[in-house]
PDB file of C-alpha atoms in Angstrom:
ATOM      1  CA  MET A   1       0.249 -76.481   3.775  1.00 93.00           C
ATOM      2  CA  ASN A   2       3.384 -76.102   5.806  1.00 97.00           C
ATOM      3  CA  ILE A   3       6.047 -77.028   3.841  1.00 97.00           C
ATOM      4  CA  LEU A   4      10.541 -78.018   4.768  1.00 97.00           C
ATOM      5  CA  ILE A   5      12.594 -77.135   1.670  1.00 96.00           C
ATOM      6  CA  THR A   6      16.087 -78.185   2.246  1.00 97.00           C
ATOM      7  CA  GLY A   7      18.873 -76.624  -0.098  1.00 93.00           C
ATOM      8  CA  ALA A   8      16.336 -73.769   0.198  1.00 90.00           C
ATOM      9  CA  ALA A   9      19.242 -70.886  -1.069  1.00 86.00           C
ATOM     10  CA  GLY A  10      20.219 -73.077  -3.869  1.00 86.00           C
ATOM     11  CA  TYR A  11      19.436 -72.102  -7.262  1.00 84.00           C
ATOM     12  CA  ILE A  12      16.324 -74.941  -7.673  1.00 90.00           C
ATOM     13  CA  GLY A  13      15.279 -73.993  -4.058  1.00 90.00           C
ATOM     14  CA  SER A  14      14.863 -70.404  -3.919  1.00 87.00           C
ATOM     15  CA  VAL A  15      13.199 -70.420  -6.719  1.00 89.00           C
ATOM     16  CA  THR A  16      10.282 -73.053  -5.404  1.00 92.00           C
ATOM     17  CA  GLN A  17      10.756 -71.526  -2.262  1.00 88.00           C
ATOM     18  CA  ASN A  18      10.212 -67.566  -4.003  1.00 86.00           C
ATOM     19  CA  ASN A  19       7.013 -68.911  -6.080  1.00 91.00           C
ATOM     20  CA  LEU A  20       5.463 -70.675  -2.892  1.00 92.00           C
ATOM     21  CA  ARG A  21       5.570 -67.958  -0.849  1.00 87.00           C
ATOM     22  CA  LYS A  22       2.969 -66.340  -3.825  1.00 88.00           C
ATOM     23  CA  LYS A  23       0.754 -68.611  -2.095  1.00 87.00           C
ATOM     24  CA  LYS A  24      -1.205 -67.320   0.492  1.00 86.00           C
ATOM     25  CA  GLN A  25      -2.564 -70.984   1.649  1.00 91.00           C
ATOM     26  CA  TYR A  26       1.515 -72.069   2.241  1.00 94.00           C
ATOM     27  CA  LYS A  27       3.691 -71.411   5.012  1.00 94.00           C
ATOM     28  CA  ILE A  28       7.798 -71.962   4.047  1.00 94.00           C
ATOM     29  CA  PHE A  29      10.378 -73.130   5.809  1.00 95.00           C
ATOM     30  CA  GLY A  30      14.006 -73.495   4.488  1.00 94.00           C
ATOM     31  CA  VAL A  31      17.091 -75.035   5.750  1.00 95.00           C
ATOM     32  CA  ASP A  32      20.253 -74.941   4.215  1.00 91.00           C
ATOM     33  CA  ILE A  33      24.230 -74.494   5.539  1.00 89.00           C
ATOM     34  CA  LEU A  34      24.139 -71.220   3.337  1.00 79.00           C
ATOM     35  CA  GLN A  35      28.039 -72.395   1.661  1.00 72.00           C
ATOM     36  CA  GLU A  36      29.084 -70.438  -0.945  1.00 61.00           C
ATOM     37  CA  LYS A  37      27.580 -67.733  -2.783  1.00 54.00           C
ATOM     38  CA  LYS A  38      23.874 -68.506  -2.663  1.00 55.00           C
ATOM     39  CA  ARG A  39      22.425 -66.227  -0.377  1.00 54.00           C
ATOM     40  CA  PHE A  40      21.952 -64.221  -3.263  1.00 50.00           C
ATOM     41  CA  TYR A  41      18.806 -66.772  -4.976  1.00 56.00           C
ATOM     42  CA  PHE A  42      16.340 -66.062  -2.634  1.00 55.00           C
ATOM     43  CA  LYS A  43      14.307 -63.015  -1.794  1.00 57.00           C
ATOM     44  CA  ASN A  44      13.298 -63.383   1.503  1.00 58.00           C
ATOM     45  CA  THR A  45      15.334 -65.077   4.029  1.00 63.00           C
ATOM     46  CA  ARG A  46      12.439 -65.031   6.482  1.00 70.00           C
ATOM     47  CA  ASN A  47      11.952 -68.517   7.772  1.00 85.00           C
ATOM     48  CA  ILE A  48      15.111 -70.107   7.039  1.00 88.00           C
ATOM     49  CA  TYR A  49      17.423 -71.837   8.905  1.00 92.00           C
ATOM     50  CA  LYS A  50      21.278 -72.274   8.886  1.00 91.00           C
ATOM     51  CA  PHE A  51      22.134 -76.122   9.256  1.00 93.00           C
ATOM     52  CA  ASP A  52      22.793 -78.926   7.594  1.00 94.00           C
ATOM     53  CA  TYR A  53      19.952 -81.072   6.342  1.00 96.00           C
ATOM     54  CA  GLY A  54      21.679 -84.608   8.029  1.00 94.00           C
ATOM     55  CA  ASN A  55      20.985 -83.245  11.340  1.00 96.00           C
ATOM     56  CA  GLN A  56      18.998 -85.540  12.962  1.00 96.00           C
ATOM     57  CA  LYS A  57      17.875 -83.345  16.418  1.00 97.00           C
ATOM     58  CA  LYS A  58      17.346 -79.876  14.370  1.00 97.00           C
ATOM     59  CA  ILE A  59      15.445 -80.822  11.906  1.00 98.00           C
ATOM     60  CA  SER A  60      13.099 -83.124  14.202  1.00 98.00           C
ATOM     61  CA  ASN A  61      12.646 -80.026  16.212  1.00 98.00           C
ATOM     62  CA  LEU A  62      11.856 -78.176  13.304  1.00 98.00           C
ATOM     63  CA  ILE A  63       9.081 -80.451  11.505  1.00 98.00           C
ATOM     64  CA  LYS A  64       7.252 -80.740  15.451  1.00 98.00           C
ATOM     65  CA  ILE A  65       7.331 -77.018  15.762  1.00 97.00           C
ATOM     66  CA  LYS A  66       6.585 -75.593  12.526  1.00 97.00           C
ATOM     67  CA  LYS A  67       3.704 -78.251  11.866  1.00 98.00           C
ATOM     68  CA  ILE A  68       5.621 -79.615   8.888  1.00 98.00           C
ATOM     69  CA  ASP A  69       3.437 -81.425   6.670  1.00 97.00           C
ATOM     70  CA  THR A  70       5.665 -81.598   3.794  1.00 98.00           C
ATOM     71  CA  VAL A  71       9.170 -81.701   2.721  1.00 98.00           C
ATOM     72  CA  ILE A  72      10.957 -81.093  -0.602  1.00 98.00           C
ATOM     73  CA  HIS A  73      14.874 -82.221  -0.770  1.00 98.00           C
ATOM     74  CA  PHE A  74      16.871 -80.697  -2.951  1.00 96.00           C
ATOM     75  CA  ALA A  75      19.488 -79.993  -0.464  1.00 95.00           C
ATOM     76  CA  ALA A  76      22.850 -82.379  -2.303  1.00 92.00           C
ATOM     77  CA  ASN A  77      26.726 -81.738  -3.776  1.00 91.00           C
ATOM     78  CA  THR A  78      25.601 -81.502  -7.292  1.00 91.00           C
ATOM     79  CA  ASN A  79      29.160 -81.422  -9.143  1.00 91.00           C
ATOM     80  CA  VAL A  80      28.940 -85.107 -11.456  1.00 92.00           C
ATOM     81  CA  VAL A  81      32.596 -84.399 -11.891  1.00 94.00           C
ATOM     82  CA  GLU A  82      33.484 -84.150  -8.772  1.00 94.00           C
ATOM     83  CA  SER A  83      31.393 -87.153  -7.587  1.00 95.00           C
ATOM     84  CA  ILE A  84      33.932 -89.011  -9.337  1.00 95.00           C
ATOM     85  CA  LYS A  85      36.849 -86.902  -7.840  1.00 96.00           C
ATOM     86  CA  ASN A  86      35.504 -87.287  -4.388  1.00 95.00           C
ATOM     87  CA  PRO A  87      32.843 -90.163  -4.102  1.00 95.00           C
ATOM     88  CA  ASP A  88      32.708 -89.638  -0.189  1.00 96.00           C
ATOM     89  CA  LYS A  89      31.304 -86.407  -0.046  1.00 95.00           C
ATOM     90  CA  PHE A  90      28.906 -87.857  -1.695  1.00 95.00           C
ATOM     91  CA  TYR A  91      27.864 -90.742  -0.625  1.00 96.00           C
ATOM     92  CA  LYS A  92      27.601 -88.471   2.707  1.00 96.00           C
ATOM     93  CA  ASP A  93      24.730 -86.852   0.738  1.00 96.00           C
ATOM     94  CA  LEU A  94      23.134 -90.915   0.740  1.00 97.00           C
ATOM     95  CA  ASN A  95      23.514 -91.073   5.031  1.00 97.00           C
ATOM     96  CA  LYS A  96      22.217 -87.715   5.376  1.00 97.00           C
ATOM     97  CA  SER A  97      19.447 -88.369   2.834  1.00 98.00           C
ATOM     98  CA  LYS A  98      18.201 -91.431   4.547  1.00 98.00           C
ATOM     99  CA  LYS A  99      18.109 -89.839   8.406  1.00 97.00           C
ATOM    100  CA  LEU A 100      16.492 -86.805   6.896  1.00 98.00           C
ATOM    101  CA  ILE A 101      13.445 -89.522   5.977  1.00 98.00           C
ATOM    102  CA  ASP A 102      13.881 -91.396   8.566  1.00 97.00           C
ATOM    103  CA  THR A 103      12.777 -88.388  10.441  1.00 97.00           C
ATOM    104  CA  CYS A 104      10.069 -87.575   8.273  1.00 98.00           C
ATOM    105  CA  VAL A 105       8.182 -90.379   8.674  1.00 97.00           C
ATOM    106  CA  ASN A 106       8.962 -90.776  12.156  1.00 97.00           C
ATOM    107  CA  CYS A 107       7.566 -87.093  12.838  1.00 97.00           C
ATOM    108  CA  GLY A 108       4.273 -87.311  10.380  1.00 97.00           C
ATOM    109  CA  VAL A 109       5.454 -85.918   7.444  1.00 98.00           C
ATOM    110  CA  LYS A 110       3.027 -86.269   4.715  1.00 98.00           C
ATOM    111  CA  ASN A 111       4.426 -85.529   1.693  1.00 98.00           C
ATOM    112  CA  PHE A 112       7.599 -85.803   0.603  1.00 98.00           C
ATOM    113  CA  PHE A 113       9.241 -84.711  -2.889  1.00 98.00           C
ATOM    114  CA  PHE A 114      12.987 -85.493  -4.044  1.00 98.00           C
ATOM    115  CA  SER A 115      15.294 -83.708  -6.497  1.00 97.00           C
ATOM    116  CA  SER A 116      16.764 -86.512  -8.161  1.00 96.00           C
ATOM    117  CA  SER A 117      18.393 -86.564 -11.814  1.00 94.00           C
ATOM    118  CA  ALA A 118      18.734 -87.959 -15.202  1.00 91.00           C
ATOM    119  CA  ALA A 119      22.033 -88.811 -13.956  1.00 92.00           C
ATOM    120  CA  VAL A 120      20.238 -91.877 -12.705  1.00 94.00           C
ATOM    121  CA  TYR A 121      19.920 -93.443 -16.332  1.00 90.00           C
ATOM    122  CA  LYS A 122      22.539 -95.010 -18.695  1.00 79.00           C
ATOM    123  CA  SER A 123      23.631 -92.638 -21.168  1.00 68.00           C
ATOM    124  CA  ASP A 124      24.434 -93.693 -24.088  1.00 69.00           C
ATOM    125  CA  ASN A 125      23.309 -90.572 -26.282  1.00 64.00           C
ATOM    126  CA  LYS A 126      19.834 -92.185 -26.747  1.00 74.00           C
ATOM    127  CA  LYS A 127      16.417 -90.307 -25.538  1.00 81.00           C
ATOM    128  CA  ILE A 128      15.715 -91.073 -22.366  1.00 84.00           C
ATOM    129  CA  ASN A 129      12.194 -91.503 -20.499  1.00 82.00           C
ATOM    130  CA  GLU A 130      10.608 -92.547 -17.477  1.00 83.00           C
ATOM    131  CA  ASN A 131      11.005 -96.360 -18.505  1.00 84.00           C
ATOM    132  CA  SER A 132      14.718 -95.432 -19.958  1.00 86.00           C
ATOM    133  CA  LYS A 133      16.733 -98.054 -17.943  1.00 88.00           C
ATOM    134  CA  THR A 134      18.980 -96.677 -14.829  1.00 92.00           C
ATOM    135  CA  SER A 135      22.793 -97.835 -14.399  1.00 91.00           C
ATOM    136  CA  PRO A 136      24.431 -94.798 -13.429  1.00 93.00           C
ATOM    137  CA  LYS A 137      28.342 -93.765 -14.537  1.00 91.00           C
ATOM    138  CA  SER A 138      29.002 -91.725 -11.215  1.00 95.00           C
ATOM    139  CA  PRO A 139      28.667 -91.513  -7.986  1.00 96.00           C
ATOM    140  CA  TYR A 140      26.367 -88.489  -8.229  1.00 96.00           C
ATOM    141  CA  GLY A 141      24.430 -90.710 -10.143  1.00 96.00           C
ATOM    142  CA  ILE A 142      24.710 -93.988  -8.066  1.00 96.00           C
ATOM    143  CA  VAL A 143      23.850 -91.635  -4.862  1.00 97.00           C
ATOM    144  CA  LYS A 144      20.144 -90.009  -6.328  1.00 97.00           C
ATOM    145  CA  LEU A 145      19.326 -93.993  -7.447  1.00 97.00           C
ATOM    146  CA  GLU A 146      20.085 -95.540  -4.382  1.00 98.00           C
ATOM    147  CA  ILE A 147      17.529 -92.518  -2.324  1.00 98.00           C
ATOM    148  CA  GLU A 148      15.006 -93.242  -5.139  1.00 97.00           C
ATOM    149  CA  LYS A 149      15.386 -96.781  -3.873  1.00 97.00           C
ATOM    150  CA  TYR A 150      15.186 -96.205  -0.119  1.00 98.00           C
ATOM    151  CA  LEU A 151      12.609 -93.571  -0.220  1.00 98.00           C
ATOM    152  CA  LYS A 152      10.386 -96.116  -2.403  1.00 96.00           C
ATOM    153  CA  ILE A 153      10.788 -98.862   0.501  1.00 97.00           C
ATOM    154  CA  LYS A 154       9.470 -96.279   3.049  1.00 96.00           C
ATOM    155  CA  ALA A 155       6.755 -95.070   0.739  1.00 96.00           C
ATOM    156  CA  LYS A 156       3.808 -95.885   2.516  1.00 92.00           C
ATOM    157  CA  LYS A 157      -0.231 -94.888   2.601  1.00 92.00           C
ATOM    158  CA  ASN A 158       0.833 -91.874   5.013  1.00 94.00           C
ATOM    159  CA  PHE A 159       3.479 -90.951   3.265  1.00 97.00           C
ATOM    160  CA  LYS A 160       3.446 -90.599  -0.574  1.00 97.00           C
ATOM    161  CA  VAL A 161       7.079 -90.031  -2.167  1.00 98.00           C
ATOM    162  CA  ASN A 162       7.455 -88.159  -5.659  1.00 97.00           C
ATOM    163  CA  ILE A 163      10.647 -88.040  -6.982  1.00 96.00           C
ATOM    164  CA  LEU A 164      11.942 -84.870  -9.813  1.00 94.00           C
ATOM    165  CA  ARG A 165      14.678 -86.238 -12.191  1.00 91.00           C
ATOM    166  CA  PHE A 166      15.596 -83.116 -13.489  1.00 87.00           C
TER     167      PHE A 166
END
């Protein structure tokens, strides 16, 4: 199995890739813009490519050349307060994620895992579960929910979608 991880240098992406690399049946490739000081998160920089996941041409080439069959999408801006102050930055994540999803479908990726958030739920200080009402209050949560909806539209027999809400 050949796996591409977007946001490979972030905390969750780096932990995921480091753990998957221990399994000999997986070949792991990562994409990250390597901003901030995230490089210390991952131990092995082999097969990490420095470019934005919204670059359809580069993503498409990487998927084809490395024969990627699974994508784990962690890349995104994550600060909820910043999303309220600068929502356009977060809506760019929505557009880039849609491009990534379309590229994966067009290139024959079979499995897609999306890192969503509990921020998609209505926040009323009650316990939440997967059946709780979604009603995000921040642009961050709105974008995550919109990507989930887009993935559900794109999901097919040969394009399996998995949504992880942290």
